[in-house]
Amino acid sequence: MLLAKRKIHLTEDDNYRHIPVKISVPSGVKKLVIAIRYSPKYEENPSRCLRIIKQCICAQTGSEPSDDEAMSYIPLANHLSFSLDSPRGWLGTSHRHDYRQEIEIGESSSAGFIDFIPCRGSYVLTVSVNAIVTPSLDVDITAEAIQ
């Protein structure tokens, strides 16, 4: 049973934001399955990558790296992480780098999440924007209940 479907469009201005996605879960659910897809994963434009890399290294070290050193970091990857809270509290967090993820909550939950039979109530999936290196990023989230 489909519980939620959400599309989120992000830009560089969304870096370091935490975006809540509400999911209403009915009673009698044995497993909650949340599928997440985002794209693009990588920024491969060398000039854009060099600008981002040099800004970051300079901010951290106070000096600008050479082009050769900066090029060793290409391609750059967008990175999102996801945490889930139930009416009874925090269930876990996914810090994986995969742009396609599936989080299962139930008797045997996905790695990073506690085993938990879903109870009725309001859940919140938090999308944490750790790094957007492309001009924009599209995220598709679906949440389904298995009864």
Tab-separated table of C-alpha atoms in Angstrom:
chain	number	residue	atom	x	y	z
A	1	MET	CA	0.000	0.000	0.000
A	2	LEU	CA	1.438	3.357	-1.057
A	3	LEU	CA	1.781	5.687	1.942
A	4	ALA	CA	3.691	8.617	0.478
A	5	LYS	CA	5.226	9.797	-2.757
A	6	ARG	CA	7.324	12.933	-2.857
A	7	LYS	CA	9.535	14.678	-5.385
A	8	ILE	CA	12.064	17.220	-4.155
A	9	HIS	CA	14.059	19.571	-6.383
A	10	LEU	CA	17.265	20.834	-4.773
A	11	THR	CA	19.870	23.402	-5.787
A	12	GLU	CA	23.247	24.472	-4.401
A	13	ASP	CA	21.351	26.841	-2.096
A	14	ASP	CA	19.949	23.771	-0.317
A	15	ASN	CA	23.364	22.561	0.903
A	16	TYR	CA	23.297	21.692	4.619
A	17	ARG	CA	19.480	21.755	4.847
A	18	HIS	CA	17.397	19.093	6.569
A	19	ILE	CA	14.106	18.452	4.797
A	20	PRO	CA	11.336	16.549	6.615
A	21	VAL	CA	9.108	14.163	4.674
A	22	LYS	CA	6.021	13.073	6.614
A	23	ILE	CA	4.717	9.527	6.305
A	24	SER	CA	1.444	8.442	7.901
A	25	VAL	CA	1.497	4.741	8.783
A	26	PRO	CA	-1.753	2.842	9.483
A	27	SER	CA	-2.064	0.029	12.022
A	28	GLY	CA	-1.335	-3.557	11.023
A	29	VAL	CA	1.828	-2.820	9.029
A	30	LYS	CA	4.508	-5.511	9.193
A	31	LYS	CA	7.136	-3.690	7.172
A	32	LEU	CA	7.738	-0.139	5.989
A	33	VAL	CA	9.719	0.173	2.745
A	34	ILE	CA	11.095	3.559	1.684
A	35	ALA	CA	12.647	3.797	-1.785
A	36	ILE	CA	14.882	6.780	-2.541
A	37	ARG	CA	16.419	7.769	-5.861
A	38	TYR	CA	18.321	10.924	-6.678
A	39	SER	CA	20.099	12.237	-9.735
A	40	PRO	CA	22.466	13.267	-10.982
A	41	LYS	CA	25.000	11.557	-8.735
A	42	TYR	CA	28.184	13.108	-10.158
A	43	GLU	CA	29.430	16.426	-11.435
A	44	GLU	CA	31.933	15.710	-14.174
A	45	ASN	CA	32.388	19.167	-15.685
A	46	PRO	CA	36.109	19.787	-15.013
A	47	SER	CA	35.906	23.580	-14.729
A	48	ARG	CA	32.975	23.446	-12.327
A	49	CYS	CA	34.681	20.716	-10.267
A	50	LEU	CA	37.941	22.698	-10.113
A	51	ARG	CA	36.117	25.785	-8.845
A	52	ILE	CA	34.329	23.810	-6.099
A	53	ILE	CA	37.447	21.852	-5.080
A	54	LYS	CA	39.648	24.946	-4.911
A	55	GLN	CA	37.038	26.837	-2.846
A	56	CYS	CA	36.756	23.965	-0.352
A	57	ILE	CA	40.493	23.321	0.012
A	58	CYS	CA	41.255	27.025	0.290
A	59	ALA	CA	38.571	27.439	2.973
A	60	GLN	CA	40.059	24.559	4.975
A	61	THR	CA	43.789	25.195	4.497
A	62	GLY	CA	44.077	28.854	3.567
A	63	SER	CA	45.923	28.059	0.332
A	64	GLU	CA	44.754	27.140	-3.130
A	65	PRO	CA	45.779	23.724	-4.492
A	66	SER	CA	47.415	23.268	-7.881
A	67	ASP	CA	45.216	22.252	-10.794
A	68	ASP	CA	46.849	18.797	-10.807
A	69	GLU	CA	46.078	18.259	-7.114
A	70	ALA	CA	42.507	19.509	-7.537
A	71	MET	CA	41.937	17.305	-10.614
A	72	SER	CA	42.679	14.201	-8.527
A	73	TYR	CA	39.316	14.687	-6.763
A	74	ILE	CA	37.192	14.575	-9.936
A	75	PRO	CA	34.431	13.475	-10.339
A	76	LEU	CA	32.665	15.082	-7.413
A	77	ALA	CA	29.595	13.365	-5.980
A	78	ASN	CA	26.361	14.702	-4.565
A	79	HIS	CA	25.648	13.223	-1.146
A	80	LEU	CA	22.411	12.954	0.809
A	81	SER	CA	21.766	11.037	4.012
A	82	PHE	CA	18.440	9.898	5.435
A	83	SER	CA	17.184	9.387	8.970
A	84	LEU	CA	13.832	8.093	10.138
A	85	ASP	CA	11.837	8.868	13.260
A	86	SER	CA	8.698	7.018	14.377
A	87	PRO	CA	6.079	8.051	16.935
A	88	ARG	CA	8.287	6.192	19.451
A	89	GLY	CA	11.546	7.905	18.478
A	90	TRP	CA	14.595	7.633	16.244
A	91	LEU	CA	14.864	4.462	14.130
A	92	GLY	CA	18.178	5.028	12.376
A	93	THR	CA	20.210	6.839	9.755
A	94	SER	CA	21.587	5.965	6.323
A	95	HIS	CA	24.906	7.612	5.377
A	96	ARG	CA	25.396	5.539	2.229
A	97	HIS	CA	26.751	7.122	-0.932
A	98	ASP	CA	24.445	5.196	-3.273
A	99	TYR	CA	22.025	7.345	-5.274
A	100	ARG	CA	19.479	4.492	-5.109
A	101	GLN	CA	18.544	3.323	-1.635
A	102	GLU	CA	15.862	1.227	-0.033
A	103	ILE	CA	15.217	1.458	3.680
A	104	GLU	CA	13.241	-1.382	5.260
A	105	ILE	CA	11.819	-1.118	8.742
A	106	GLY	CA	10.407	-4.273	10.286
A	107	GLU	CA	11.384	-7.435	12.109
A	108	SER	CA	14.704	-7.324	10.239
A	109	SER	CA	15.497	-3.714	9.306
A	110	SER	CA	18.092	-2.317	6.921
A	111	ALA	CA	21.633	-1.726	8.175
A	112	GLY	CA	21.789	1.458	10.232
A	113	PHE	CA	18.193	1.088	11.452
A	114	ILE	CA	16.851	-0.720	14.494
A	115	ASP	CA	14.580	-3.735	14.120
A	116	PHE	CA	11.108	-2.326	14.748
A	117	ILE	CA	7.619	-3.498	13.806
A	118	PRO	CA	5.974	-0.298	12.535
A	119	CYS	CA	3.270	1.117	14.768
A	120	ARG	CA	0.446	3.395	13.664
A	121	GLY	CA	1.249	7.086	13.544
A	122	SER	CA	3.258	9.850	11.968
A	123	TYR	CA	6.818	9.110	10.829
A	124	VAL	CA	9.348	11.622	9.542
A	125	LEU	CA	12.052	10.817	7.009
A	126	THR	CA	14.667	13.566	7.195
A	127	VAL	CA	16.629	14.234	4.028
A	128	SER	CA	19.979	15.758	5.050
A	129	VAL	CA	21.695	17.594	2.232
A	130	ASN	CA	25.404	17.008	2.861
A	131	ALA	CA	26.727	18.132	-0.526
A	132	ILE	CA	25.213	19.305	-3.780
A	133	VAL	CA	27.945	19.768	-6.366
A	134	THR	CA	25.728	19.849	-9.466
A	135	PRO	CA	23.581	22.871	-10.341
A	136	SER	CA	20.494	20.955	-9.191
A	137	LEU	CA	19.420	17.565	-7.900
A	138	ASP	CA	16.089	15.722	-8.096
A	139	VAL	CA	15.018	13.325	-5.356
A	140	ASP	CA	12.167	10.802	-5.618
A	141	ILE	CA	10.857	9.180	-2.434
A	142	THR	CA	8.150	6.540	-2.105
A	143	ALA	CA	7.030	4.897	1.105
A	144	GLU	CA	5.037	1.661	1.059
A	145	ALA	CA	3.483	-0.484	3.762
A	146	ILE	CA	3.605	-4.274	3.677
A	147	GLN	CA	0.781	-5.830	5.695
